[in-house]
Coordinates of C-alpha atoms in Angstrom, one line a residue:
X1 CA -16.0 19.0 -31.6
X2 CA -18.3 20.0 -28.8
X3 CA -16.7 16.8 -26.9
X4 CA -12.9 18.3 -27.7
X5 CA -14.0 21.7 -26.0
X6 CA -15.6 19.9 -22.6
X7 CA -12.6 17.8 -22.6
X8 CA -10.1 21.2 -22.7
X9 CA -12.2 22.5 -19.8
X10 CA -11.8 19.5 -18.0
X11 CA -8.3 19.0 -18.6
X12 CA -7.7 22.2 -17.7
X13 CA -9.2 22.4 -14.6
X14 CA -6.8 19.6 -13.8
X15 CA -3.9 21.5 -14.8
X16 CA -5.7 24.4 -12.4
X17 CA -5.7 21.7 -9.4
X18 CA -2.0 20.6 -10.0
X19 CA -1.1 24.4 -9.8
X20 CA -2.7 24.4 -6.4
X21 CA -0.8 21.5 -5.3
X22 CA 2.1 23.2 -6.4
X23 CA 1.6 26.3 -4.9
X24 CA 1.7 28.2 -8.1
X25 CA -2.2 29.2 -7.2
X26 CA -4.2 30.2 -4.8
X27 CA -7.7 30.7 -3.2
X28 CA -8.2 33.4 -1.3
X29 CA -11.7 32.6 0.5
X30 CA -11.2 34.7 3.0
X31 CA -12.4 38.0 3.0
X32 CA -15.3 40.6 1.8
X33 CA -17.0 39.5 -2.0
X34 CA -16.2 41.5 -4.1
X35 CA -12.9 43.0 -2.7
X36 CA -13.6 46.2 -3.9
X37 CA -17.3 47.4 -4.3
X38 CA -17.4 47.9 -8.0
X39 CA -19.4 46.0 -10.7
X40 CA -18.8 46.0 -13.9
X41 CA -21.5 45.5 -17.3
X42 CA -19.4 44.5 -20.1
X43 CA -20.1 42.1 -23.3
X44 CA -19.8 38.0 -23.8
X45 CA -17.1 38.8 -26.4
X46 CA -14.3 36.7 -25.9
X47 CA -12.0 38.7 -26.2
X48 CA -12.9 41.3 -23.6
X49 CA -11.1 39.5 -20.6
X50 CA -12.2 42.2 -17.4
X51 CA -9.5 41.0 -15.2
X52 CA -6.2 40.9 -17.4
X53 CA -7.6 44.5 -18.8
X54 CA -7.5 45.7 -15.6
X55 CA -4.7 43.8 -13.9
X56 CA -7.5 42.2 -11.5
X57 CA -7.3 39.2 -9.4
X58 CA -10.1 36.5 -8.6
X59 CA -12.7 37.9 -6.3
X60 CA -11.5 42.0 -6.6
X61 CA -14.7 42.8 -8.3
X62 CA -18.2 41.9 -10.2
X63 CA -18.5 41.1 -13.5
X64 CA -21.8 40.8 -15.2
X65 CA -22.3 40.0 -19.2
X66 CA -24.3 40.0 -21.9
X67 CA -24.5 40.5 -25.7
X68 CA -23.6 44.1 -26.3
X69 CA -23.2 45.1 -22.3
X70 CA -26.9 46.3 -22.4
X71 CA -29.7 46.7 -19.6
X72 CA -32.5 44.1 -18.7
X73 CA -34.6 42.8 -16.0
X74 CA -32.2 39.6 -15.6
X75 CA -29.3 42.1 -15.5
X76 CA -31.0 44.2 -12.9
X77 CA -31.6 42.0 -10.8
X78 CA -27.7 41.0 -10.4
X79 CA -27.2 44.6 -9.9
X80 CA -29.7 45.1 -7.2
X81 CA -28.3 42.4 -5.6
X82 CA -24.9 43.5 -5.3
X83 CA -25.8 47.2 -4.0
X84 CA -27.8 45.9 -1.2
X85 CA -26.5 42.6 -0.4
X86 CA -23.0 43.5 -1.0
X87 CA -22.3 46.8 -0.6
X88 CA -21.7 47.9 -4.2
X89 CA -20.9 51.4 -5.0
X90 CA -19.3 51.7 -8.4
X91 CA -21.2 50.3 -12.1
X92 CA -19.1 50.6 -14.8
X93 CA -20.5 49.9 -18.0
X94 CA -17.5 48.5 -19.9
X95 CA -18.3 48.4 -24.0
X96 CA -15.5 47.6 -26.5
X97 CA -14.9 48.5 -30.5
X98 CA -15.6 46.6 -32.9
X99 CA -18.6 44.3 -31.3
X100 CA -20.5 42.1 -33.1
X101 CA -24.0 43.5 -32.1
X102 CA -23.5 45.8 -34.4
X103 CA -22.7 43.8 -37.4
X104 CA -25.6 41.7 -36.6
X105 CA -27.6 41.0 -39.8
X106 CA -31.4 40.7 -39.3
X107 CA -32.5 39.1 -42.8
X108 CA -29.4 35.8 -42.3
X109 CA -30.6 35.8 -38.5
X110 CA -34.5 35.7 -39.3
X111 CA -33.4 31.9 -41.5
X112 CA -31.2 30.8 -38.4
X113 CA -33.8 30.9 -35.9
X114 CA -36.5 28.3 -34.9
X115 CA -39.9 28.7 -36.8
X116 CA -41.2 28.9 -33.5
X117 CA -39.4 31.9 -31.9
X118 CA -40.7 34.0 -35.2
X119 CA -44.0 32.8 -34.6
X120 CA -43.7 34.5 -30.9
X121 CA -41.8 37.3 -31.8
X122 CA -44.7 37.7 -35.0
X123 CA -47.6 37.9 -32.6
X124 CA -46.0 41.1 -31.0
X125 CA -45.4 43.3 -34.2
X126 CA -46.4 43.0 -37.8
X127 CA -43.4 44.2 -38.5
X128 CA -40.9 41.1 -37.8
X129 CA -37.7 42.9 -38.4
X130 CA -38.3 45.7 -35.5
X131 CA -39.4 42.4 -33.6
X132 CA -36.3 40.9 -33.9
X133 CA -34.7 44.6 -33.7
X134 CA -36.1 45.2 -30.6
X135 CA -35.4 41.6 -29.2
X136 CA -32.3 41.0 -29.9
X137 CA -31.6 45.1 -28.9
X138 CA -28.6 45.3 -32.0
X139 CA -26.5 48.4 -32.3
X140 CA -25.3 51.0 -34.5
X141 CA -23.0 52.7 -32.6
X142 CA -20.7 51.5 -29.7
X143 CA -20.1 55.3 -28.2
X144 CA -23.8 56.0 -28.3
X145 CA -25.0 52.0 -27.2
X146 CA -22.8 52.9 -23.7
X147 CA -24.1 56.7 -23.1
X148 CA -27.6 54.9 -23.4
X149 CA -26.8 52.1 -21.5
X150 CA -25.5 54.7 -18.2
X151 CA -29.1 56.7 -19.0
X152 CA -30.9 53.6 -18.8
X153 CA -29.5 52.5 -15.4
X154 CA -29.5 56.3 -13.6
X155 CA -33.2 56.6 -14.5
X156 CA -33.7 53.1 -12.5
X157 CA -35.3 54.7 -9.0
X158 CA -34.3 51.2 -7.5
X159 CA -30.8 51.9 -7.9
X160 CA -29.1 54.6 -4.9
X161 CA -28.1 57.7 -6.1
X162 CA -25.4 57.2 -4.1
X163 CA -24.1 54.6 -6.5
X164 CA -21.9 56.1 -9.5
X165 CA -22.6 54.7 -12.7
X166 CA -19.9 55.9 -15.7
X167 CA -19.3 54.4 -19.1
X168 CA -15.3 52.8 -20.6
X169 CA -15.0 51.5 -23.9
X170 CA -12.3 49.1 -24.3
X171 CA -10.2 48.7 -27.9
X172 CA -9.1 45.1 -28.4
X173 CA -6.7 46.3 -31.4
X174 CA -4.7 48.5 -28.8
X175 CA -5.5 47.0 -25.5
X176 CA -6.5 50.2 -24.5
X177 CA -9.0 51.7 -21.9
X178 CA -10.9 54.9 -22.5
X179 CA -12.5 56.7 -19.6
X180 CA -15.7 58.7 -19.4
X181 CA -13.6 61.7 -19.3
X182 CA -12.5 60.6 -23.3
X183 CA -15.9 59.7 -24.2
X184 CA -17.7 63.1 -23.5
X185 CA -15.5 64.6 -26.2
X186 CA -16.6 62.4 -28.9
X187 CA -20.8 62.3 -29.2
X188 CA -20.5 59.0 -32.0
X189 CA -18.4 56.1 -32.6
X190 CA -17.6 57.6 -36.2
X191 CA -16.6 60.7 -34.2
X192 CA -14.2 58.6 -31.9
X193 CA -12.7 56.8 -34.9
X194 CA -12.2 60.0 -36.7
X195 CA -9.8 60.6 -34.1
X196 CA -8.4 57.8 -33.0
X197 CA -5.0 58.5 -33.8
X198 CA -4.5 61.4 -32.2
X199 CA -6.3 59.6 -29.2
X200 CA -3.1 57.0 -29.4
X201 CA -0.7 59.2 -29.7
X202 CA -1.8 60.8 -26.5
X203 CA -2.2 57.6 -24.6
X204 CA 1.1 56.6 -25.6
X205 CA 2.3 60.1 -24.3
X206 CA 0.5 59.4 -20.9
X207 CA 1.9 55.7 -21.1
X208 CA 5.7 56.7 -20.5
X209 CA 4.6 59.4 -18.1
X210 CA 3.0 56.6 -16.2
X211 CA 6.2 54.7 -16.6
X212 CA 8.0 57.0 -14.8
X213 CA 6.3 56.8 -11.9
X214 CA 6.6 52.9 -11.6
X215 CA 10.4 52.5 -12.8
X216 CA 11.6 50.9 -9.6
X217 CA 8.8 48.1 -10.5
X218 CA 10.3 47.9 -14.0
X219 CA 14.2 48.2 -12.9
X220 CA 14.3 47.0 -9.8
X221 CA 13.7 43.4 -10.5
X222 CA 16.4 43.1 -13.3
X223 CA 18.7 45.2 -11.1
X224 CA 18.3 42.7 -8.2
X225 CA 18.4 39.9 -10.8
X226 CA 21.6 41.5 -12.4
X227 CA 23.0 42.2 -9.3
X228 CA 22.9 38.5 -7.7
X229 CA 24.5 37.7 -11.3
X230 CA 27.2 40.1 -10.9
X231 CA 28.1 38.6 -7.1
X232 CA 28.0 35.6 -8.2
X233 CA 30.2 36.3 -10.7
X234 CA 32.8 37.9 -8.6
X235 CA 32.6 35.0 -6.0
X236 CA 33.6 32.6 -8.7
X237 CA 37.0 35.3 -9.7
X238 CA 37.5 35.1 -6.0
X239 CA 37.6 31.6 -5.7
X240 CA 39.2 30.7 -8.6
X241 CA 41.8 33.9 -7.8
X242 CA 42.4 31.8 -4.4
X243 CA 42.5 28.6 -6.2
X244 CA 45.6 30.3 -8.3
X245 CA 47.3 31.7 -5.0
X246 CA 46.8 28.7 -2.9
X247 CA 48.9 26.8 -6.3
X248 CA 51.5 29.7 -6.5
X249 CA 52.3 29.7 -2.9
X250 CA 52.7 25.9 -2.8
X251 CA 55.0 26.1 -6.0
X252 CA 56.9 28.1 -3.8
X253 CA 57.0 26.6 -0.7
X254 CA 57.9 23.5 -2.4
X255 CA 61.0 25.5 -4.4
X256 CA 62.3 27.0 -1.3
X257 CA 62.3 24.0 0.6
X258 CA 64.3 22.4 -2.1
X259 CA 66.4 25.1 -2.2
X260 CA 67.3 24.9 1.7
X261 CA 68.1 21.1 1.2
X262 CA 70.5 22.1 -1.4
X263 CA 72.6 24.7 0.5
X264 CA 72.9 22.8 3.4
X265 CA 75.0 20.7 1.0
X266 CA 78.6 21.3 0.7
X267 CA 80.0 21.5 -2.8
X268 CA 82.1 18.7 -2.5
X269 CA 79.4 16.4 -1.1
X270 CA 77.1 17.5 -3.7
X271 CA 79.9 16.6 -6.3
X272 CA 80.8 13.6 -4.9
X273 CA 77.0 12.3 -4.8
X274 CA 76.6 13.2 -8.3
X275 CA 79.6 11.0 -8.8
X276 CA 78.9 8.3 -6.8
X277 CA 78.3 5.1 -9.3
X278 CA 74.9 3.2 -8.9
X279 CA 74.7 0.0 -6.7
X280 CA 72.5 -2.3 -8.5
X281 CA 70.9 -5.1 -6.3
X282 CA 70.4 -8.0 -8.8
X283 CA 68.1 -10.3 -7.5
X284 CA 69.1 -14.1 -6.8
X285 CA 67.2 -15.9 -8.8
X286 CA 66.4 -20.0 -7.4
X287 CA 66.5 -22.9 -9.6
X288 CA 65.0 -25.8 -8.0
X289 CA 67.3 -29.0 -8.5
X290 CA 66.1 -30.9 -11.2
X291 CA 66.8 -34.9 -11.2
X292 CA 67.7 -36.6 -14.6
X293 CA 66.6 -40.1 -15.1
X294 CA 69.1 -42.1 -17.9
X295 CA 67.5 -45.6 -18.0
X296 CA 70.4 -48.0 -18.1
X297 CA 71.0 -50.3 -21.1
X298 CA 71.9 -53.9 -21.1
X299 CA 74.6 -54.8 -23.2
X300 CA 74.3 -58.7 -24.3
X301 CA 77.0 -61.0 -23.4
X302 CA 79.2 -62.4 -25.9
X303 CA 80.2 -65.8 -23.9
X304 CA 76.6 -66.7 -23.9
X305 CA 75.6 -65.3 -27.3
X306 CA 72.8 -62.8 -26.3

C-alpha cells in the first residue's frame, strides 16, 4: 500500500514535469517569498487545501500546519522567521469544522501508542490521561480552540505588535470562509452551529451581491466564446450564400448564351437543321487475304492398272 502511495507521488510529479514541458505550468521564481506578507496557521487535515480556498497561487503566501492549527515552540519558530526574515505582517490562524482533534479518544489512543512514550509521558503526571491531554493539546470546541490560539500568539512579546494576528474558520461541508468579524458574534462552536443556517442564508445573500460585481468575468468569456461561434457561423451562410450565387449566375450565363446562339438562327435554318438526316460514317473494315491450300489428288490410271 505504502509503495502504491510513493508511486502516485512519483508518477505524478511526472505528470507535473510534462505540464511544464507543455506549458500548461509554470514556475515563477522570480520575485519576493511570499508574494504577499501573510502567514497562515491552519490544520494537517486533508481536506483543508489553503490555496484553492482562497483562490491562491504557488508562492502568494505562507502556510504553516499542524494537528488542530495550535501554537508551539516548533511553530514559533517558522513564524519568527517569517516576520523578520521576510517581512511578514499578517497571521491568520485558519481552523475548520468538524476536526478530528476533537473527536480524539484518549482511552483507544493510550493502547495505540508505544509502551515507551507512556512511560515518558507517566514520569510527568500521575495522572496519564491529562498527560496525554496536555500532549497531544485535543479540543472541545473549534470557535473557542482559534480565539485561544490568536491569545496565545498576541501574548508572545517576540512577535511585533505591528503584526495583525485574527482568527477564520473554514467549513468543508459548504466551502465556506468565516471571518473574525462572524466569529465575535458567536462565543462557542455549539453557539455557531445553533446558527448556522441563518449564517448560510446570509452568505449566500452576500454571494450573488459579490456576483454582481464580477459579471463581466462570468459573461464575458461565454459572450466572447459565443460571439466567435456566432461569426463563424455567419461566415459559413456567407460563403455558402456565395457558393449559391456564384451557381445561379452561371446557370444563367450559360442560358443566355444559349439563348443568343439560337436567335441568331433563322427559322428556316433552324428547321431545316432539325431536318437534316444523319450522315453515318461506317467504318471500312480490312480483311487480310487469306490463301487456301486444296492438296491435289492423283487419280490412278486405267491403261496401267493403278
Amino acid at each position: 500500500m505504502v509503495d502504491m502511495i510513493i508511486n502516485k507521488l512519483v508518477e505524478g510529479n511526472k505528470r507535473y514535469k510534462w505540464k511544464l514541458l507543455d506549458k500548461k505550468e509554470t514556475i515563477d521564481i522570480e520575485g519576493r517569498v511570499p508574494r504577499y506578507p501573510v502567514l497562515i496557521l491552519t490544520c494537517m487535515d486533508s481536506r483543508i487545501d489553503v490555496h484553492r480556498i482562497f483562490q491562491l497561487n504557488s508562492g502568494d503566501v505562507f502556510v504553516l500546519r499542524n494537528a488542530g492549527n495550535q501554537f508551539s515552540e516548533d511553530i514559533l519558530r517558522s513564524i519568527l522567521i517569517s516576520i523578520y526574515e521576510y517581512g511578514v505582517k499578517q497571521i491568520i490562524i485558519l481552523g475548520h469544522l468538524d476536526c478530528e482533534m476533537k473527536k480524539v479518544n484518549l482511552d483507544e489512543l493510550r493502547h495505540n501508542l508505544p509502551i515507551e512514550l507512556l512511560r515518558e509521558l507517566g514520569k510527568k503526571s500521575v495522572d496519564l490521561r491529562f498527560s496525554l491531554q496536555r500532549f497531544f493539546r485535543i479540543i472541545s470546541d473549534e470557535i473557542i480552540n482559534i480565539k485561544n490560539q490568536v491569545d496565545r500568539f498576541k501574548s508572545i512579546k517576540a512577535i511585533s505588535k505591528n503584526v495583525k494576528i485574527i482568527g477564520m474558520i473554514y467549513d468543508p461541508a459548504s466551502g465556506w470562509v468565516y471571518t473574525e468579524e462572524d466569529l465575535n458574534h458567536f462565543p462557542s462552536y455549539e453557539n455557531f452551529m445553533a446558527n448556522y443556517r441563518e449564517l448560510l442564508h446570509k452568505k449566500q445573500l452576500d454571494h450573488v451581491s459579490f456576483l454582481e460585481t464580477i459579471e463581466s468575468e462570468i459573461v464575458g468569456a461565454e459572450s466572447v466564446e459565443l460571439t466567435k461561434l456566432n461569426e463563424l457561423e455567419a461566415n459559413k451562410k456567407i460563403v455558402k450564400s456565395e457558393s449559391i450565387d456564384e451557381a445561379l449566375n452561371k446557370e444563367i450565363a450559360e442560358k443566355s448564351l444559349l439563348e443568343s446562339k439560337i436567335e441568331r438562327l433563322d427559322l428556316p435554318d433552324l428547321e431545316k437543321y432539325m431536318n437534316m438526316p444523319l450522315k453515318i460514317q461506317i467504318p471500312k473494315i480490312h480483311i487480310p487475304k487469306i490463301k487456301v491450300y486444296v492438296p491435289s489428288v492423283i487419280k490412278p490410271n486405267k491403261k496401267n492398272g493403278k
